[in-house]
Tab-separated table of C-alpha atoms in Angstrom:
chain	number	residue	atom	x	y	z
A	1	MET	CA	-18.872	-9.163	13.987
A	2	THR	CA	-21.578	-8.961	16.660
A	3	ALA	CA	-19.552	-10.901	19.250
A	4	LEU	CA	-16.645	-8.453	19.068
A	5	ASN	CA	-16.927	-5.261	21.120
A	6	ILE	CA	-14.590	-3.042	19.124
A	7	ALA	CA	-14.807	-0.020	21.422
A	8	GLU	CA	-13.849	-2.107	24.454
A	9	ARG	CA	-10.954	-3.751	22.636
A	10	MET	CA	-9.694	-0.360	21.455
A	11	LYS	CA	-9.658	0.894	25.022
A	12	ALA	CA	-7.825	-2.190	26.252
A	13	LEU	CA	-5.193	-1.908	23.528
A	14	HIS	CA	-4.856	1.925	23.643
A	15	ILE	CA	-5.965	2.283	20.024
A	16	GLN	CA	-7.054	5.881	19.495
A	17	GLY	CA	-8.922	5.701	16.197
A	18	LEU	CA	-10.148	3.092	13.752
A	19	THR	CA	-12.276	2.934	10.639
A	20	ILE	CA	-13.761	-0.099	8.911
A	21	THR	CA	-15.428	-0.462	5.539
A	22	MET	CA	-17.042	-3.790	4.762
A	23	ILE	CA	-18.184	-4.774	1.295
A	24	LYS	CA	-21.085	-7.176	0.917
A	25	ASN	CA	-22.332	-7.946	-2.600
A	26	LYS	CA	-20.375	-4.860	-3.738
A	27	LYS	CA	-22.288	-2.630	-1.297
A	28	ILE	CA	-20.369	-0.538	1.247
A	29	PHE	CA	-20.978	-0.534	5.009
A	30	GLN	CA	-18.947	2.027	6.956
A	31	SER	CA	-18.060	2.269	10.671
A	32	GLU	CA	-15.836	4.698	12.588
A	33	TYR	CA	-14.519	4.500	16.133
A	34	GLY	CA	-12.459	6.678	18.433
A	35	VAL	CA	-10.617	9.909	17.710
A	36	ARG	CA	-8.249	11.148	15.034
A	37	ASN	CA	-5.759	12.225	17.695
A	38	LYS	CA	-5.513	11.871	21.431
A	39	HIS	CA	-5.294	15.574	22.258
A	40	ASP	CA	-8.157	17.329	20.492
A	41	GLN	CA	-10.491	14.277	20.768
A	42	PHE	CA	-11.973	15.088	17.350
A	43	PRO	CA	-13.880	11.951	16.326
A	44	VAL	CA	-12.855	9.788	13.418
A	45	MET	CA	-15.258	10.426	10.548
A	46	GLY	CA	-15.854	8.833	7.181
A	47	ASN	CA	-13.520	11.330	5.524
A	48	THR	CA	-10.719	11.108	8.112
A	49	MET	CA	-7.523	10.197	6.269
A	50	PHE	CA	-5.034	7.654	7.610
A	51	ASN	CA	-1.527	6.814	6.485
A	52	VAL	CA	-2.101	3.462	4.755
A	53	CYS	CA	1.638	2.828	4.339
A	54	SER	CA	2.325	-0.229	2.152
A	55	ILE	CA	-1.253	-0.594	0.962
A	56	SER	CA	0.021	2.122	-1.382
A	57	LYS	CA	1.673	-0.685	-3.364
A	58	LEU	CA	-1.692	-2.153	-4.335
A	59	LEU	CA	-2.826	1.138	-5.831
A	60	THR	CA	0.486	1.557	-7.637
A	61	THR	CA	-0.046	-1.878	-9.156
A	62	VAL	CA	-3.489	-0.873	-10.418
A	63	LEU	CA	-1.944	2.187	-12.099
A	64	ALA	CA	0.717	-0.042	-13.659
A	65	CYS	CA	-2.048	-2.328	-14.970
A	66	LYS	CA	-3.806	0.691	-16.431
A	67	LEU	CA	-0.635	1.711	-18.289
A	68	ILE	CA	-0.155	-1.868	-19.478
A	69	ASP	CA	-3.649	-1.778	-20.975
A	70	GLU	CA	-2.720	1.545	-22.603
A	71	GLN	CA	0.339	-0.231	-24.080
A	72	LEU	CA	2.760	2.119	-22.351
A	73	LEU	CA	4.184	-0.707	-20.236
A	74	GLN	CA	4.549	-4.477	-20.552
A	75	LEU	CA	4.876	-6.916	-17.690
A	76	ASP	CA	7.711	-8.927	-19.182
A	77	THR	CA	9.635	-6.416	-21.269
A	78	PRO	CA	13.095	-5.740	-19.780
A	79	ILE	CA	12.888	-2.305	-18.225
A	80	ASN	CA	16.226	-1.246	-19.706
A	81	GLU	CA	14.453	-1.322	-23.070
A	82	VAL	CA	12.022	1.290	-21.738
A	83	VAL	CA	14.257	3.472	-19.572
A	84	THR	CA	17.683	4.035	-21.111
A	85	THR	CA	18.892	6.956	-19.001
A	86	TRP	CA	19.740	4.956	-15.885
A	87	THR	CA	20.952	1.434	-15.111
A	88	ILE	CA	20.113	-0.530	-11.973
A	89	PRO	CA	23.311	-1.545	-10.176
A	90	SER	CA	23.791	-5.338	-10.205
A	91	ASN	CA	26.456	-7.673	-8.898
A	92	THR	CA	26.368	-9.735	-12.112
A	93	PRO	CA	24.283	-7.845	-14.696
A	94	SER	CA	23.279	-10.786	-16.839
A	95	THR	CA	19.563	-11.440	-16.316
A	96	THR	CA	16.776	-9.098	-17.374
A	97	LEU	CA	14.731	-7.043	-14.921
A	98	THR	CA	10.994	-6.814	-15.585
A	99	ILE	CA	7.963	-5.070	-14.160
A	100	ARG	CA	6.532	-8.457	-13.187
A	101	GLN	CA	9.576	-9.139	-11.015
A	102	LEU	CA	9.336	-5.737	-9.363
A	103	LEU	CA	5.599	-5.935	-8.628
A	104	SER	CA	5.928	-9.445	-7.175
A	105	HIS	CA	9.040	-8.657	-5.083
A	106	GLN	CA	11.063	-11.266	-6.964
A	107	SER	CA	13.511	-8.933	-8.682
A	108	GLY	CA	16.596	-9.707	-6.630
A	109	ILE	CA	16.450	-6.196	-5.166
A	110	ILE	CA	16.690	-6.145	-1.366
A	111	ASP	CA	16.224	-3.113	0.894
A	112	PRO	CA	19.358	-2.432	2.989
A	113	PRO	CA	18.946	-2.511	6.789
A	114	ASN	CA	17.519	0.667	8.371
A	115	SER	CA	16.488	2.128	5.030
A	116	PHE	CA	13.313	3.772	3.705
A	117	LEU	CA	12.746	5.744	6.870
A	118	PRO	CA	9.900	8.223	7.506
A	119	TYR	CA	10.215	11.731	6.115
A	120	GLN	CA	12.462	14.145	7.983
A	121	LYS	CA	12.318	17.835	7.114
A	122	ARG	CA	16.076	18.243	7.509
A	123	TRP	CA	16.690	15.502	4.934
A	124	GLY	CA	14.173	16.692	2.352
A	125	TYR	CA	12.769	14.390	-0.318
A	126	PRO	CA	15.065	11.804	-1.918
A	127	THR	CA	15.221	10.921	-5.588
A	128	VAL	CA	15.141	7.318	-6.717
A	129	GLU	CA	18.716	7.670	-7.936
A	130	GLN	CA	19.860	8.886	-4.519
A	131	LEU	CA	18.132	5.947	-2.846
A	132	PHE	CA	19.717	3.354	-5.120
A	133	LEU	CA	23.159	4.964	-4.909
A	134	GLY	CA	22.973	5.179	-1.124
A	135	LYS	CA	23.458	8.937	-1.208
A	136	THR	CA	20.681	9.956	1.154
A	137	GLU	CA	20.002	9.581	4.867
A	138	TYR	CA	16.940	7.542	3.932
A	139	CYS	CA	19.219	4.855	2.480
A	140	ARG	CA	22.919	5.025	3.316
A	141	GLU	CA	23.958	1.920	1.383
A	142	PRO	CA	23.796	1.389	-2.376
A	143	ILE	CA	20.985	-0.913	-3.479
A	144	ILE	CA	22.525	-3.585	-5.681
A	145	ARG	CA	20.444	-6.210	-7.421
A	146	GLN	CA	21.438	-9.662	-6.262
A	147	GLU	CA	21.252	-11.867	-9.341
A	148	ASN	CA	21.261	-15.084	-7.308
A	149	GLN	CA	18.094	-13.882	-5.534
A	150	VAL	CA	16.046	-13.262	-8.689
A	151	GLY	CA	12.861	-15.326	-8.471
A	152	ARG	CA	12.964	-15.436	-4.678
A	153	PHE	CA	10.599	-13.293	-2.628
A	154	HIS	CA	12.178	-10.312	-0.869
A	155	TYR	CA	9.694	-7.636	0.183
A	156	ALA	CA	11.289	-4.329	-0.810
A	157	ASP	CA	10.139	-0.727	-1.021
A	158	ALA	CA	12.912	-0.225	-3.570
A	159	ASN	CA	10.968	-2.312	-6.106
A	160	PHE	CA	8.114	0.167	-6.086
A	161	CYS	CA	10.380	3.214	-6.107
A	162	LEU	CA	11.737	1.821	-9.341
A	163	ILE	CA	8.201	1.269	-10.668
A	164	GLU	CA	7.466	4.925	-9.843
A	165	LYS	CA	10.484	6.093	-11.838
A	166	LEU	CA	9.554	3.822	-14.714
A	167	ILE	CA	5.979	5.128	-14.824
A	168	GLU	CA	7.173	8.727	-14.830
A	169	GLY	CA	9.671	7.921	-17.564
A	170	VAL	CA	7.159	6.442	-20.017
A	171	THR	CA	4.434	9.037	-19.397
A	172	GLY	CA	6.402	12.250	-18.833
A	173	LYS	CA	4.154	13.022	-15.847
A	174	SER	CA	4.637	12.826	-12.102
A	175	PHE	CA	3.467	9.638	-10.433
A	176	THR	CA	1.143	11.484	-8.048
A	177	LEU	CA	-0.498	13.421	-10.900
A	178	LEU	CA	-1.088	10.205	-12.829
A	179	MET	CA	-2.688	8.580	-9.798
A	180	GLU	CA	-5.000	11.550	-9.473
A	181	GLU	CA	-5.933	11.589	-13.170
A	182	LYS	CA	-6.201	7.875	-13.848
A	183	ILE	CA	-7.323	6.374	-10.534
A	184	PHE	CA	-8.602	8.821	-7.910
A	185	GLN	CA	-10.747	11.101	-10.068
A	186	PRO	CA	-12.477	8.405	-12.165
A	187	LEU	CA	-13.329	6.375	-9.047
A	188	GLY	CA	-14.415	9.371	-6.957
A	189	MET	CA	-11.622	8.855	-4.417
A	190	THR	CA	-11.766	12.444	-3.153
A	191	CYS	CA	-10.075	11.719	0.167
A	192	SER	CA	-6.870	10.150	-1.160
A	193	THR	CA	-3.625	12.068	-1.472
A	194	TYR	CA	0.157	11.861	-1.328
A	195	GLU	CA	0.465	15.401	-0.001
A	196	ILE	CA	-0.129	16.273	3.633
A	197	THR	CA	-2.486	19.217	4.110
A	198	TYR	CA	-2.940	19.748	7.818
A	199	ALA	CA	-6.132	21.748	7.398
A	200	LYS	CA	-7.836	18.593	6.163
A	201	ASN	CA	-9.310	15.844	8.305
A	202	ILE	CA	-6.076	13.913	8.811
A	203	SER	CA	-5.346	11.537	11.647
A	204	GLN	CA	-2.220	11.705	13.772
A	205	GLY	CA	-0.186	8.600	14.537
A	206	HIS	CA	0.044	6.974	17.978
A	207	ASP	CA	2.276	4.405	19.642
A	208	ARG	CA	1.369	1.194	21.477
A	209	ASN	CA	0.627	3.166	24.646
A	210	GLY	CA	-1.793	5.465	22.841
A	211	ALA	CA	0.566	8.455	22.937
A	212	THR	CA	0.962	10.693	19.906
A	213	VAL	CA	4.177	9.837	18.071
A	214	LYS	CA	6.908	12.478	17.867
A	215	GLU	CA	6.283	13.283	14.198
A	216	LYS	CA	2.491	13.593	14.788
A	217	TYR	CA	1.844	13.045	11.056
A	218	PRO	CA	4.572	10.564	10.080
A	219	HIS	CA	4.719	9.874	6.377
A	220	TYR	CA	7.006	8.233	3.877
A	221	PRO	CA	8.600	10.096	0.936
A	222	TYR	CA	8.177	7.169	-1.444
A	223	PRO	CA	4.704	7.653	-2.961
A	224	ALA	CA	4.450	4.433	-4.955
A	225	ALA	CA	5.752	2.264	-2.125
A	226	SER	CA	4.221	3.725	1.022
A	227	GLY	CA	3.190	7.364	0.627
A	228	LEU	CA	-0.616	7.257	0.402
A	229	TRP	CA	-3.067	8.863	2.845
A	230	SER	CA	-6.639	7.700	2.350
A	231	THR	CA	-9.885	6.556	3.944
A	232	SER	CA	-11.304	3.065	4.190
A	233	GLN	CA	-14.257	4.157	2.076
A	234	ASP	CA	-12.052	5.481	-0.725
A	235	ILE	CA	-10.030	2.284	-0.820
A	236	SER	CA	-13.214	0.225	-0.842
A	237	MET	CA	-14.105	1.965	-4.125
A	238	LEU	CA	-10.886	0.631	-5.602
A	239	MET	CA	-11.682	-2.846	-4.257
A	240	ILE	CA	-15.076	-2.812	-5.968
A	241	GLU	CA	-13.397	-1.608	-9.163
A	242	LEU	CA	-11.126	-4.669	-9.073
A	243	MET	CA	-14.150	-6.945	-8.669
A	244	ASN	CA	-15.826	-5.245	-11.628
A	245	ALA	CA	-12.693	-5.304	-13.769
A	246	ILE	CA	-12.429	-9.086	-13.496
A	247	VAL	CA	-15.807	-9.442	-15.218
A	248	GLY	CA	-15.174	-6.753	-17.825
A	249	ASP	CA	-17.067	-3.903	-16.173
A	250	SER	CA	-14.212	-1.556	-15.253
A	251	LYS	CA	-14.702	2.201	-14.886
A	252	LEU	CA	-10.985	2.629	-15.483
A	253	GLY	CA	-10.923	0.552	-18.641
A	254	LEU	CA	-8.885	-2.215	-17.016
A	255	SER	CA	-8.974	-5.458	-18.957
A	256	PRO	CA	-9.892	-8.730	-17.221
A	257	LEU	CA	-6.712	-10.285	-18.639
A	258	THR	CA	-4.436	-7.709	-17.012
A	259	ILE	CA	-6.237	-7.638	-13.670
A	260	ASN	CA	-6.239	-11.422	-13.506
A	261	GLU	CA	-2.437	-11.208	-13.538
A	262	MET	CA	-2.704	-9.454	-10.151
A	263	PHE	CA	-4.745	-12.370	-8.844
A	264	THR	CA	-2.350	-15.017	-10.172
A	265	SER	CA	0.500	-16.567	-8.191
A	266	GLN	CA	3.859	-15.318	-9.444
A	267	GLY	CA	6.926	-17.498	-9.881
A	268	GLU	CA	7.389	-20.070	-7.160
A	269	CYS	CA	5.481	-18.044	-4.542
A	270	GLU	CA	1.898	-19.260	-4.419
A	271	TRP	CA	0.980	-16.474	-2.003
A	272	SER	CA	2.521	-13.627	-4.031
A	273	GLY	CA	0.438	-11.834	-6.650
A	274	LEU	CA	1.289	-8.544	-8.315
A	275	GLY	CA	1.425	-5.893	-5.576
A	276	CYS	CA	-0.570	-8.072	-3.186
A	277	PHE	CA	-0.720	-11.345	-1.272
A	278	LEU	CA	-2.923	-14.295	-2.236
A	279	GLY	CA	-4.449	-17.092	-0.227
A	280	ASN	CA	-7.392	-19.377	0.412
A	281	THR	CA	-9.471	-18.795	3.537
A	282	SER	CA	-12.749	-19.948	5.024
A	283	ASN	CA	-14.236	-17.064	3.028
A	284	GLY	CA	-12.775	-18.329	-0.257
A	285	PHE	CA	-9.987	-16.984	-2.449
A	286	GLU	CA	-8.409	-13.881	-0.890
A	287	LEU	CA	-6.339	-10.977	-2.145
A	288	SER	CA	-4.791	-8.998	0.698
A	289	SER	CA	-2.483	-6.109	1.496
A	290	LEU	CA	-1.024	-4.859	4.776
A	291	GLY	CA	0.155	-1.436	5.909
A	292	TRP	CA	2.479	-0.826	8.851
A	293	GLY	CA	4.427	2.319	9.632
A	294	VAL	CA	5.190	4.712	12.457
A	295	GLY	CA	1.878	5.393	14.219
A	296	PHE	CA	-0.369	3.468	11.813
A	297	GLN	CA	-1.439	-0.069	10.888
A	298	SER	CA	-3.945	-1.341	8.337
A	299	LEU	CA	-5.279	-4.352	6.458
A	300	LEU	CA	-7.191	-4.936	3.227
A	301	ALA	CA	-8.786	-8.230	2.224
A	302	LEU	CA	-10.778	-8.823	-0.942
A	303	TYR	CA	-12.898	-11.861	-1.870
A	304	PRO	CA	-13.811	-11.358	-5.532
A	305	GLN	CA	-15.715	-14.614	-5.947
A	306	LYS	CA	-18.057	-13.662	-3.085
A	307	LYS	CA	-18.130	-9.951	-3.984
A	308	GLU	CA	-16.971	-9.136	-0.471
A	309	GLY	CA	-14.118	-7.349	1.199
A	310	ILE	CA	-12.931	-5.435	4.233
A	311	ILE	CA	-10.515	-2.563	4.826
A	312	ILE	CA	-9.409	-1.659	8.354
A	313	LEU	CA	-7.339	1.459	9.130
A	314	THR	CA	-5.986	2.428	12.550
A	315	ASN	CA	-3.969	5.395	13.777
A	316	THR	CA	-2.079	3.344	16.373
A	317	GLU	CA	0.949	1.115	15.891
A	318	LEU	CA	0.763	-1.709	18.419
A	319	GLY	CA	4.259	-3.014	17.723
A	320	ILE	CA	2.880	-6.447	16.832
A	321	HIS	CA	1.718	-7.958	13.549
A	322	GLN	CA	-1.721	-6.852	12.423
A	323	MET	CA	-3.081	-10.376	12.786
A	324	ASP	CA	-1.999	-10.463	16.430
A	325	GLY	CA	-3.908	-7.311	17.397
A	326	LEU	CA	-7.384	-5.860	17.006
A	327	ILE	CA	-7.092	-5.719	13.224
A	328	GLY	CA	-6.692	-9.491	13.215
A	329	GLU	CA	-9.640	-9.924	15.556
A	330	ILE	CA	-11.878	-7.869	13.259
A	331	TYR	CA	-10.595	-9.715	10.193
A	332	ARG	CA	-11.322	-13.130	11.701
A	333	ALA	CA	-14.775	-12.020	12.789
A	334	PHE	CA	-15.483	-10.853	9.236
A	335	ILE	CA	-14.509	-14.142	7.609
A	336	GLY	CA	-16.327	-16.144	10.267
A	337	LYS	CA	-13.378	-17.408	12.292
A	338	GLU	CA	-14.089	-15.665	15.608
C-alpha cells in the first residue's frame, strides 16, 4: 500500500471521501480520507456511515444462515412449502424455487430493465408484492420467473427482496429488526442501519465530477438487497465473524457447515457463492462483494485462509467499475498486485 498515494489519487479522480479497513491476522487497521460531503467539508471519521448498496446482500445471507442454523429455514426446501400466502409468478410453474437458488442468483428471476430505483419520497416504500406485480414506479413490469433460466446466473435484487419476505414470514418480525437483534447487536455493529437519520454522521453521495448528487443521501428501499448504511469498521467485524465461524468459534452461533455453504461454488458457476462472489487470487481463496449505487461505490474482499480482508467504501460514483477506479488500485495494492 505504501506505493499508492491515496490522497493524490482521490484528488485526481474527484473522490470526496473514502474509508478503508484492513484485516491482518484478524486484527483491524482503519484509515479515513477526505470529507463526508463536499459542502461542509466535515472529515470522514471512523463512524461515518456510507451507503454500501449491494454489499447488503452479504449481510442478508449471514442472517439467512443464522435462521438455517435455528432450523427456521432450509437451503433446499421449496419456498412454497414455507410461505403459502403468495405464489411467485412463473411462465411454466413446474420446478421448485429454493433459498439456495435465490441467494446464488440462479433462481430464474430476472430484474426488469430500469427497475429497483433509488427511493423517491413521492413514490413511498414499495412492498415485495407490488414489486413482483409491477405495480410500483420502482418496478413497472411484473417479475416473472423464467423456468428456462433456472440454474443460470442472473444478478437480481428481486431475489433478495423475496428472501426478505421469506425471512419475515417464518419469524413474524421485520427484516430490519431481525438484523439488529441477530447480527448488529451481538457483533457490536453500532454504526449500521437501514434507516436514514440525518443527525448522525452520514455521508452524502457524489458524482464522477465530485458534485453532490441531487438526492444528497440516495438510498434504496429494498433493505435485504441494497438498503444498508454502514462503516468499513462495522463490516470488518462481520468479516472476522465469518472467519471465526468457519473454525467453530462464532459469536452468532453460526455452524461451520452452514457458513461453508457460503464459501462453496453454487451450481455451474464456480465464482458464485451464496450472497457473494468467489475466486482465487495471488492472496489465496477470496470471497468478495461489490456495492454500486447513486453516489457511492464499495468493495469487500475476504481471505479466510490467511485471516485477512479489506473493505473499501467511497461516497463518489465514478461511473466505471470498481476495479477500474481507485477502489481497484487499493485492492490490487492490498493483495500485492500493484
